[in-house]
Tab-separated table of C-alpha atoms in Angstrom:
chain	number	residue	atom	x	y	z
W	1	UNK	CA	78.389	99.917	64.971
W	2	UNK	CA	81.224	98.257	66.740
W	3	UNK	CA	84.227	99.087	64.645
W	4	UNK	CA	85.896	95.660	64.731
W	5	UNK	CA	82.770	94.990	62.708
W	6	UNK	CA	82.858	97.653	60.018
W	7	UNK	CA	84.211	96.378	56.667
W	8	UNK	CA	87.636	98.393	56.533
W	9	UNK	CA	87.280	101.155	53.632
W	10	UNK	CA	90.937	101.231	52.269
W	11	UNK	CA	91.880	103.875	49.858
W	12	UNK	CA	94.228	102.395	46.687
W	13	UNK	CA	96.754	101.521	47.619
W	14	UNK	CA	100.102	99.624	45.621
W	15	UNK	CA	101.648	96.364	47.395
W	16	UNK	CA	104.327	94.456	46.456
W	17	UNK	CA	105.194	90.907	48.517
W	18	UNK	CA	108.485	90.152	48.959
W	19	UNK	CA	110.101	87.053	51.175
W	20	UNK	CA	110.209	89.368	54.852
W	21	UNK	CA	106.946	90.605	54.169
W	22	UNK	CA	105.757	93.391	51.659
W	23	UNK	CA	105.672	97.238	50.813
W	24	UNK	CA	102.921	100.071	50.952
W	25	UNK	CA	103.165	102.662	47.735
W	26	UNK	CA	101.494	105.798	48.953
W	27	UNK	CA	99.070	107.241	46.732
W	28	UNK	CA	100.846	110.257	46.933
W	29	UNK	CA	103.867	108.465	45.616
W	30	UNK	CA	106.053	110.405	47.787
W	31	UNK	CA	106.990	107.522	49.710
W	32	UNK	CA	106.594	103.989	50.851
W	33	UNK	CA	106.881	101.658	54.177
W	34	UNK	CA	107.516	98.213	55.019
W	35	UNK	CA	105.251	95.622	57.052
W	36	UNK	CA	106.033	92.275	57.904
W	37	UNK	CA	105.160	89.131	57.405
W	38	UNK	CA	101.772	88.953	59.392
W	39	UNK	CA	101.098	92.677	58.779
W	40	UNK	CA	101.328	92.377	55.276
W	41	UNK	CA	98.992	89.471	55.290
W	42	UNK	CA	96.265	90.804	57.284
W	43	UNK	CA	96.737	94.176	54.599
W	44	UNK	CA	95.755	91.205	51.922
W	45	UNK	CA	92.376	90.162	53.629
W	46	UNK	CA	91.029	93.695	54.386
W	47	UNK	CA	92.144	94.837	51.050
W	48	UNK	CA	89.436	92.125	50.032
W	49	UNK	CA	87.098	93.962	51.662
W	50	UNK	CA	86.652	92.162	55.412
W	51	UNK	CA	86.230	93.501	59.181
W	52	UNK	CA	88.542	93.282	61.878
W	53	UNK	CA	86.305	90.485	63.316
W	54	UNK	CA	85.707	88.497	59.810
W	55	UNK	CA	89.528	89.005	59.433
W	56	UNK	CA	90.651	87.057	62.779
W	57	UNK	CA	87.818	84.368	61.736
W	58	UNK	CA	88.924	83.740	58.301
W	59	UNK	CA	92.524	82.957	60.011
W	60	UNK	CA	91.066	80.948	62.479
W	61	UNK	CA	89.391	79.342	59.431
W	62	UNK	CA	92.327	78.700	58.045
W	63	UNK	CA	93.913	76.903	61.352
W	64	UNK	CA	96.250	80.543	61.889
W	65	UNK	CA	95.756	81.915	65.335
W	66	UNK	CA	96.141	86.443	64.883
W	67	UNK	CA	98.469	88.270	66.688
W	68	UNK	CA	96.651	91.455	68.161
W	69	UNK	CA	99.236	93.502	68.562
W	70	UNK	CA	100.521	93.220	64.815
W	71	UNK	CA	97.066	93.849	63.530
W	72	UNK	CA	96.814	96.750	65.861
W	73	UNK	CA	99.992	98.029	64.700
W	74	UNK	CA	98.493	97.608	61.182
W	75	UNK	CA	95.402	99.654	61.907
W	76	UNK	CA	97.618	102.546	64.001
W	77	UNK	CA	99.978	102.858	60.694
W	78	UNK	CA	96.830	102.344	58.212
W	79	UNK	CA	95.112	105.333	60.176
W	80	UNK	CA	98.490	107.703	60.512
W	81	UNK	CA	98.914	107.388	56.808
W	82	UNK	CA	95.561	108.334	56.293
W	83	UNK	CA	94.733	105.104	54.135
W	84	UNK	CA	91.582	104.189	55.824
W	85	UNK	CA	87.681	106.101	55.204
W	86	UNK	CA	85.908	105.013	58.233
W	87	UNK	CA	85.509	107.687	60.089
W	88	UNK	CA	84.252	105.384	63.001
W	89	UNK	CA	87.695	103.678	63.164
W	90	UNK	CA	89.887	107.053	62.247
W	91	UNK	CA	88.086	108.205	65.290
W	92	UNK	CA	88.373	105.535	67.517
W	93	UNK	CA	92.335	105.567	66.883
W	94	UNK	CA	92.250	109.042	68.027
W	95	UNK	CA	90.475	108.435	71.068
W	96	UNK	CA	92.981	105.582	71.992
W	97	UNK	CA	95.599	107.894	71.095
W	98	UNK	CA	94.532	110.641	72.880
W	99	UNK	CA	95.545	110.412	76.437
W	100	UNK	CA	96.966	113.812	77.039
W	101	UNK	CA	94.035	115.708	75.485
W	102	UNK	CA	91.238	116.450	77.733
W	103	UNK	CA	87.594	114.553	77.505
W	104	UNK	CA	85.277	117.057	77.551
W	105	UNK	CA	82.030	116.100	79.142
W	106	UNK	CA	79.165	116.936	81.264
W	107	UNK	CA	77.489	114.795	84.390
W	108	UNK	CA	74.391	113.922	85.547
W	109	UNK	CA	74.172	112.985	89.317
W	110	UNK	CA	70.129	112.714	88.896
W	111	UNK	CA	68.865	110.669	86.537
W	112	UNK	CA	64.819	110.172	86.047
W	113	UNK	CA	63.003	108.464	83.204
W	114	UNK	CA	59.568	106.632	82.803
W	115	UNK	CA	58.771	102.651	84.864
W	116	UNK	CA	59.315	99.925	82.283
W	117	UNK	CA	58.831	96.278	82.287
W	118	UNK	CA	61.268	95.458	80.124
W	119	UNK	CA	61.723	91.496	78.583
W	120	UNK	CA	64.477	89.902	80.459
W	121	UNK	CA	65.332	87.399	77.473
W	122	UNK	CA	66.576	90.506	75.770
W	123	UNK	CA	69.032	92.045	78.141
W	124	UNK	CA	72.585	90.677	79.079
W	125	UNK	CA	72.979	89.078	82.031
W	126	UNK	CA	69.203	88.758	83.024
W	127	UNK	CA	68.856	86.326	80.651
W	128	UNK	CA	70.900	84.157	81.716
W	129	UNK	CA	68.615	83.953	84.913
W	130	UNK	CA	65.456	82.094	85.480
W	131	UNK	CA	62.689	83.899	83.922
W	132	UNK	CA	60.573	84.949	87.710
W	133	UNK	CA	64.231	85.760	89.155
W	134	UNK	CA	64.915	88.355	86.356
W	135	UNK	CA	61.779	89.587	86.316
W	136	UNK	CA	61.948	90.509	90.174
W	137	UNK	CA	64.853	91.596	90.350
W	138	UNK	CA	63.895	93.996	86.987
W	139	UNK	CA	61.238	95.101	89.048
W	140	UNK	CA	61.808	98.670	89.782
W	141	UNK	CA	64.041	99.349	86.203
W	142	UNK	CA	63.174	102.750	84.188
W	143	UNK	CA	64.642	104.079	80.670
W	144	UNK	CA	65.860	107.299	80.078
W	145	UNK	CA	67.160	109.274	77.248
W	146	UNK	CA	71.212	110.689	78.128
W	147	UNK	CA	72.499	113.157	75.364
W	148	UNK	CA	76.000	112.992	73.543
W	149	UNK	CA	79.374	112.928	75.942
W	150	UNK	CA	77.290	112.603	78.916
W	151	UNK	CA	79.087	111.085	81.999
W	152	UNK	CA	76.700	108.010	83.380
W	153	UNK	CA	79.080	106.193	85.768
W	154	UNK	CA	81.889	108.167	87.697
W	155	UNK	CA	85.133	106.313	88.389
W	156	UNK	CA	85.524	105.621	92.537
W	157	UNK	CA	81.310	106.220	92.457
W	158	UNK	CA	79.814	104.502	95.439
W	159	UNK	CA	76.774	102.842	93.521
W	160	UNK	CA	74.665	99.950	93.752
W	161	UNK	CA	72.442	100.284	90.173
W	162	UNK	CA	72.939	98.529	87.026
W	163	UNK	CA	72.850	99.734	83.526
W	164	UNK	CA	71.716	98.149	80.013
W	165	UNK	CA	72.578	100.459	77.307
W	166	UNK	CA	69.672	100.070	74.827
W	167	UNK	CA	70.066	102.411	71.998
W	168	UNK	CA	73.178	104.612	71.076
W	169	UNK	CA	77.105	104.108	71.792
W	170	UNK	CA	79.013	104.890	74.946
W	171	UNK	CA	82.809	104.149	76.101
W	172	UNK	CA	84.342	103.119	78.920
W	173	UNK	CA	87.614	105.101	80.294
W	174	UNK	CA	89.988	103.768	83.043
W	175	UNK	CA	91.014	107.361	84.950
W	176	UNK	CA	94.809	107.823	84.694
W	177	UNK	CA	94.537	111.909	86.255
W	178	UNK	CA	91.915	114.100	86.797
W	179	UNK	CA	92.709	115.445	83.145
W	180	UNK	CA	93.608	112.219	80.998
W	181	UNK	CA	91.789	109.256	81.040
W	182	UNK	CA	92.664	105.984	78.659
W	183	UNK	CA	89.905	104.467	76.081
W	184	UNK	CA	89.082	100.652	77.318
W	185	UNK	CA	86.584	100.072	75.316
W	186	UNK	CA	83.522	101.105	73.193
W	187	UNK	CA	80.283	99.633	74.055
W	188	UNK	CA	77.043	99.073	71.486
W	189	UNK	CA	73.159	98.975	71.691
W	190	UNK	CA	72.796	95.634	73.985
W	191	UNK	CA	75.888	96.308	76.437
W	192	UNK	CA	75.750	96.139	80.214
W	193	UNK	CA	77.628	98.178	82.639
W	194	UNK	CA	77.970	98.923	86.773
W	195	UNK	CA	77.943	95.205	87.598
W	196	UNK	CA	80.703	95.699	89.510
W	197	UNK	CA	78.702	97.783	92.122
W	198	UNK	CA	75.335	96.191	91.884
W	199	UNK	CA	76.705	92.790	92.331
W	200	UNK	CA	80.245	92.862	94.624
W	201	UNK	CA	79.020	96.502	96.415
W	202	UNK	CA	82.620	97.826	94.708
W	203	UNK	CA	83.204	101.362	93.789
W	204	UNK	CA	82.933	102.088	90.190
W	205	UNK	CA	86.068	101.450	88.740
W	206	UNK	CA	85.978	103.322	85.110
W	207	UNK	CA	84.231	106.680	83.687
W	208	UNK	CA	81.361	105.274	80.949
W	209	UNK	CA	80.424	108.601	78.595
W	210	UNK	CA	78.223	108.495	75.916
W	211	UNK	CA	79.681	109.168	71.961
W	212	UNK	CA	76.242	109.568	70.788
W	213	UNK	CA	72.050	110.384	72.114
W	214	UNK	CA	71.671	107.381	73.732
W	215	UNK	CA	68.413	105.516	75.736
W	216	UNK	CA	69.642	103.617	79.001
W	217	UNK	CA	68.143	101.135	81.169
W	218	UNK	CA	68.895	102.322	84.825
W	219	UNK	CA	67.769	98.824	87.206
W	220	UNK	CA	67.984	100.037	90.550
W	221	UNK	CA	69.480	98.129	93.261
W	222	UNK	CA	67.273	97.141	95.682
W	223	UNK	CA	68.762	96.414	99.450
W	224	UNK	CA	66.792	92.865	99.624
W	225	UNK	CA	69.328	91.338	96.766
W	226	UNK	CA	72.251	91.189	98.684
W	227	UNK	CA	70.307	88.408	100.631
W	228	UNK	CA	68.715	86.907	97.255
W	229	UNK	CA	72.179	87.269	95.875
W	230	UNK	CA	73.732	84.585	99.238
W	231	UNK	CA	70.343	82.614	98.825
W	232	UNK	CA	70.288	78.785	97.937
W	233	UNK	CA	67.076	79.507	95.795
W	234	UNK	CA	68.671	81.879	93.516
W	235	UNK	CA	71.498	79.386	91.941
W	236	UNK	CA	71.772	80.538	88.434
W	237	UNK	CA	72.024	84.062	90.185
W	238	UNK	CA	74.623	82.410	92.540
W	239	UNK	CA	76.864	80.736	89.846
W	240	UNK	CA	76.726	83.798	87.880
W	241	UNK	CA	77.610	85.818	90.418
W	242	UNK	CA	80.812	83.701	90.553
W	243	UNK	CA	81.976	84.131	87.463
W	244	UNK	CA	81.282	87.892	87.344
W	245	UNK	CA	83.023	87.820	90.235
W	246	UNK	CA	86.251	86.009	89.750
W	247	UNK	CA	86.311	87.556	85.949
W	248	UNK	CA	86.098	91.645	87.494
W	249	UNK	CA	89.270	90.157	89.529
W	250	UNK	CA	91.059	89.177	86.507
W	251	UNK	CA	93.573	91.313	85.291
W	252	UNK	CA	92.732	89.145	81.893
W	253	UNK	CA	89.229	90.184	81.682
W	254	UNK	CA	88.332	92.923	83.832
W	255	UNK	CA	87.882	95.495	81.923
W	256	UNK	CA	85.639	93.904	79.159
W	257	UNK	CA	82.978	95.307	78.269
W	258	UNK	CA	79.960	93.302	80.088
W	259	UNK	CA	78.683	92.241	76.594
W	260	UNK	CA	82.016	90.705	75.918
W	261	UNK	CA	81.613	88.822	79.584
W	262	UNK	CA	78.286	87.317	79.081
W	263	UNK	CA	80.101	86.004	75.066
W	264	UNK	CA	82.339	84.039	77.556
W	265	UNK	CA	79.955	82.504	79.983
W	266	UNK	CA	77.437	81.626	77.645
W	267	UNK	CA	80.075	79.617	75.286
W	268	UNK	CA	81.973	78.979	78.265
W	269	UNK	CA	81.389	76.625	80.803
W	270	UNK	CA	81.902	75.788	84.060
W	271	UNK	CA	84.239	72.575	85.393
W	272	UNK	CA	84.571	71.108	88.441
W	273	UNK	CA	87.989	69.278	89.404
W	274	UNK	CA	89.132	67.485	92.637
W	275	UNK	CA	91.957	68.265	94.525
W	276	UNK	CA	95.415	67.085	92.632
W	277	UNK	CA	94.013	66.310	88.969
W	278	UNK	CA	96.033	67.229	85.925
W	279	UNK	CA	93.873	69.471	83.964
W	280	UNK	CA	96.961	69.402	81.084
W	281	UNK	CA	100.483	68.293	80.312
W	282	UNK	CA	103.619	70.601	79.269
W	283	UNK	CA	104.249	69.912	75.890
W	284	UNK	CA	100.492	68.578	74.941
W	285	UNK	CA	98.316	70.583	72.176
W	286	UNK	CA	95.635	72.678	73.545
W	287	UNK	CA	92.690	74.796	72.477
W	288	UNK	CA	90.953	76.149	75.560
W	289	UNK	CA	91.806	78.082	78.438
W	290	UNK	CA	89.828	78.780	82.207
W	291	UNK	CA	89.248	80.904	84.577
W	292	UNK	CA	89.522	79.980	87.986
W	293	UNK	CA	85.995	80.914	89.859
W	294	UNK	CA	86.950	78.818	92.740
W	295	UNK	CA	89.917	77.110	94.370
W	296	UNK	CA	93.256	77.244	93.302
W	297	UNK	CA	95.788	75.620	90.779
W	298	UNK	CA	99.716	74.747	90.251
W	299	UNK	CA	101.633	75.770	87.489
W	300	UNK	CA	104.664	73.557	86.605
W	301	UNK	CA	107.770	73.370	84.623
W	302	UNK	CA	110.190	70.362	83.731
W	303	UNK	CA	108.972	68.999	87.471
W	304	UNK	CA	109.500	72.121	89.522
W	305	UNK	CA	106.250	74.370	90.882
W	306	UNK	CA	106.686	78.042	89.358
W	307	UNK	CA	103.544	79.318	90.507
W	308	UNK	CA	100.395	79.507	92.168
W	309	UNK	CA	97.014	80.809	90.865
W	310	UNK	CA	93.783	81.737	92.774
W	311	UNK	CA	90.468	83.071	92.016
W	312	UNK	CA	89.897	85.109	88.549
W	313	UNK	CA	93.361	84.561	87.345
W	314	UNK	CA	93.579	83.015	83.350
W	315	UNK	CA	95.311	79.566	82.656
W	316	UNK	CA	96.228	78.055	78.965
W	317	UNK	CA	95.430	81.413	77.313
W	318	UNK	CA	99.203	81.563	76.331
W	319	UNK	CA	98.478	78.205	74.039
W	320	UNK	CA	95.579	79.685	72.474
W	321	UNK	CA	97.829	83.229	71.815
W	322	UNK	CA	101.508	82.864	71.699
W	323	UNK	CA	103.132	79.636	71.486
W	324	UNK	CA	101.008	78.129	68.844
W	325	UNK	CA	99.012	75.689	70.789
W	326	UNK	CA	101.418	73.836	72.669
W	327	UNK	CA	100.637	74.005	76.234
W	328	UNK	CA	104.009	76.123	78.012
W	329	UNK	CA	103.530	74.094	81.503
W	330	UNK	CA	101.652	71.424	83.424
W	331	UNK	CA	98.599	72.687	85.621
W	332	UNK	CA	97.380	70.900	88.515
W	333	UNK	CA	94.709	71.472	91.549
W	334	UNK	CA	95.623	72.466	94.716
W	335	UNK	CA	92.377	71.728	95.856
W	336	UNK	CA	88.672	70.861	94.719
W	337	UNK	CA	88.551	73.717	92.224
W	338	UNK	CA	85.867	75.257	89.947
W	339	UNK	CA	86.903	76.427	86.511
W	340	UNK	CA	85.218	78.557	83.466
W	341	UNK	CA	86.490	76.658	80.312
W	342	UNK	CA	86.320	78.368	77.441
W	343	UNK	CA	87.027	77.332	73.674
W	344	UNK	CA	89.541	78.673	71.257
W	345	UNK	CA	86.566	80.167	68.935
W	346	UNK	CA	84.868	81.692	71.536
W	347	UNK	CA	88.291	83.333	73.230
W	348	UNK	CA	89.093	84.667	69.725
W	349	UNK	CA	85.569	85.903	69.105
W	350	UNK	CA	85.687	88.335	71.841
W	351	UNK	CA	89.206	89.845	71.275
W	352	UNK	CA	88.183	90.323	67.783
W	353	UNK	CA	84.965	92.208	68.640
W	354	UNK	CA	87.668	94.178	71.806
W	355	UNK	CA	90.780	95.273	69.517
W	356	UNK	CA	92.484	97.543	72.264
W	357	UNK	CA	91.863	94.633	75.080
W	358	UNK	CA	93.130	91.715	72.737
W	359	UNK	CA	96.351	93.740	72.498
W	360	UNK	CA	96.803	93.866	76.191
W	361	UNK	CA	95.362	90.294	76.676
W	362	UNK	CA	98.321	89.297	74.393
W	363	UNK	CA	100.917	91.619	75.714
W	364	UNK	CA	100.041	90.188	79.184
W	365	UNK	CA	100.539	86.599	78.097
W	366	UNK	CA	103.869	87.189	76.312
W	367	UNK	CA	104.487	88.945	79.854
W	368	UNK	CA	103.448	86.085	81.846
W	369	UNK	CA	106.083	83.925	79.289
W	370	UNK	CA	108.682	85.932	80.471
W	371	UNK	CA	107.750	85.275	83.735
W	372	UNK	CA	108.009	82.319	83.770
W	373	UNK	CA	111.360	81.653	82.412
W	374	UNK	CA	112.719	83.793	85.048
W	375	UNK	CA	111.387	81.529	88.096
W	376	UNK	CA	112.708	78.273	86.662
């Protein structure tokens, strides 16, 4: 299980509110500490027994957008202090955490299993596709069984093939040294990986180990795609390919976990604007943001162009994560443009199921605000 979806186990724990936020008793009683406002609030609802994920959706209930990186903060001090029982998240923290301590893991640079057929409306991605499309391109796809902290994909790897993760957990690690490498993200029974390769023909840009025995759908890239992959007959195939491609140039989104891409698309969806329309105001309310696929966009201030954005770079997330909804600038095509919009709900969805990437999503927006400010 996912731990953003693991009902927090807290040990008991004294609070007391007061007006900047609240304090934490030990249990121990040999000392106590001091949260803030939103910390202290987000203690409240998992004290009540609630998941990372049903936490940032009872906000959103509630019309409160979550700040990540308080609620991150929250779980770091929660784990240090020893006041949380899930293993699966005590663990996790230490993985995050554990950037100068060596992974220790084996490789496997041939990997056989048995022919399947598998059902395309259950896999990520291929569903999406016409049924005959999926099924051909599915065609030569075998399971296999990988043991615990078994290295599938190597960072800087030259390959074309596709994996579908099927049964067991794995992570994903971006490579900092040949020693240390950072925790992205932790993917589930369901969650695709190597698209990058099998679709763009891109080196493999992260390490993906397994935690646990896993069984792995291997779909093996076939040198007639490319062509099916330019083709007007394969459109879904074409407009997907889009989309995975301007998202895996997004410094936004590019290192979700594929299961966390295809959330997007499917409650996303895609826009088309002529050149010069006003996709929204500075100053208006919003509650979506895009992704341009296509084309190209103007960012404006009080009159006066501050920037221009291109293909797989985010728009109107800061609305949806840091200034409360009101949108920060004007935004304008610079030409006939195709966009990915995607709704508030569905934005928030994914960073709660991605805890580590909605704390860099967020840091990268207050970033961009900052920015900003500096080119007026």
């Amino acid at each position: 299980m996912k731990i953003e979806r693991e009902t927090l186990q807290l040990k008991p724990i004294k609070t007391q509110k007061h007006a900047g936020g609240g304090t934490v008793f030990l249990p121990s009683g040999l000392g106590s500490f001091e949260l803030n406002t939103l910390q202290f609030s987000y203690l409240e609802v998992f004290k009540s027994g609630s998941s990372i994920e049903g936490l940032v959706q009872f906000f959103l209930g509630q019309g409160w957008l979550v700040s990540f990186r308080e609620l991150y903060s929250l779980l770091q001090f929660l784990v240090h202090e020893r006041l949380i029982s899930n293993q699966n998240v005590i663990d996790y923290f230490k993985k995050v955490n554990s950037d100068d301590s060596p992974l220790v893991f084996s490789s496997i640079d041939v990997m056989s299993g048995r022919q399947v057929k598998p059902d395309p409306t259950t896999l990520p991605f291929f569903r999406s596709l016409e049924p005959s499309l999926a099924s051909y391109l599915l065609q030569k796809a075998e399971v296999f069984t990988v043991p615990q902290n078994i290295r599938i994909t190597h960072s800087g790897q030259n390959s074309r093939d596709l994996f579908v993760l099927l049964k067991g957990q794995a992570s994903i690690y971006k490579v900092i040294s040949e020693t240390r490498r950072q925790l992205v993200a932790t993917l589930g029974s369901g969650a695709l990986f190597g698209e990058r390769g099998f679709l763009l023909n891109q080196p493999r840009n992260a390490d993906v180990i397994t935690n646990s025995s896993s069984e792995v759908l291997r779909v093996h890239h076939l040198p007639e795609y490319d062509n099916l992959i330019k083709s007007d007959k394969a459109q879904a195939l074409q407009h997907r390919f889009w989309v995975m491609q301007a998202l895996l140039s997004s410094p936004f989104f590019k290192d979700l976990p594929t299961d966390s891409l295809d959330a997007l698309i499917f409650t996303g969806r895609l826009v088309q604007a002529p050149a010069n329309q006003v996709l929204f105001r500075e100053g208006q309310s919003g509650n979506t943001c895009y992704i341009v696929i296509q084309g190209s966009v103007v960012i404006s201030q009080k009159g006066q162009n501050i920037n221009v954005l291109n293909q797989g770079t985010c728009f109107g997330e800061i609305s949806l994560l840091v200034s409360g909804g009101v949108r920060t600038a004007t935004v304008t095509t610079q030409r006939d443009t195709v966009l990915l919009e995607i709704e508030q709900n569905a934005f928030y969805k994914t960073l709660a199921q991605n805890l580590v990437l909605a704390k860099v999503i967020e840091t990268l927006a207050a970033q961009r605000i900052a920015r900003d400010q500096q080119a007026k």
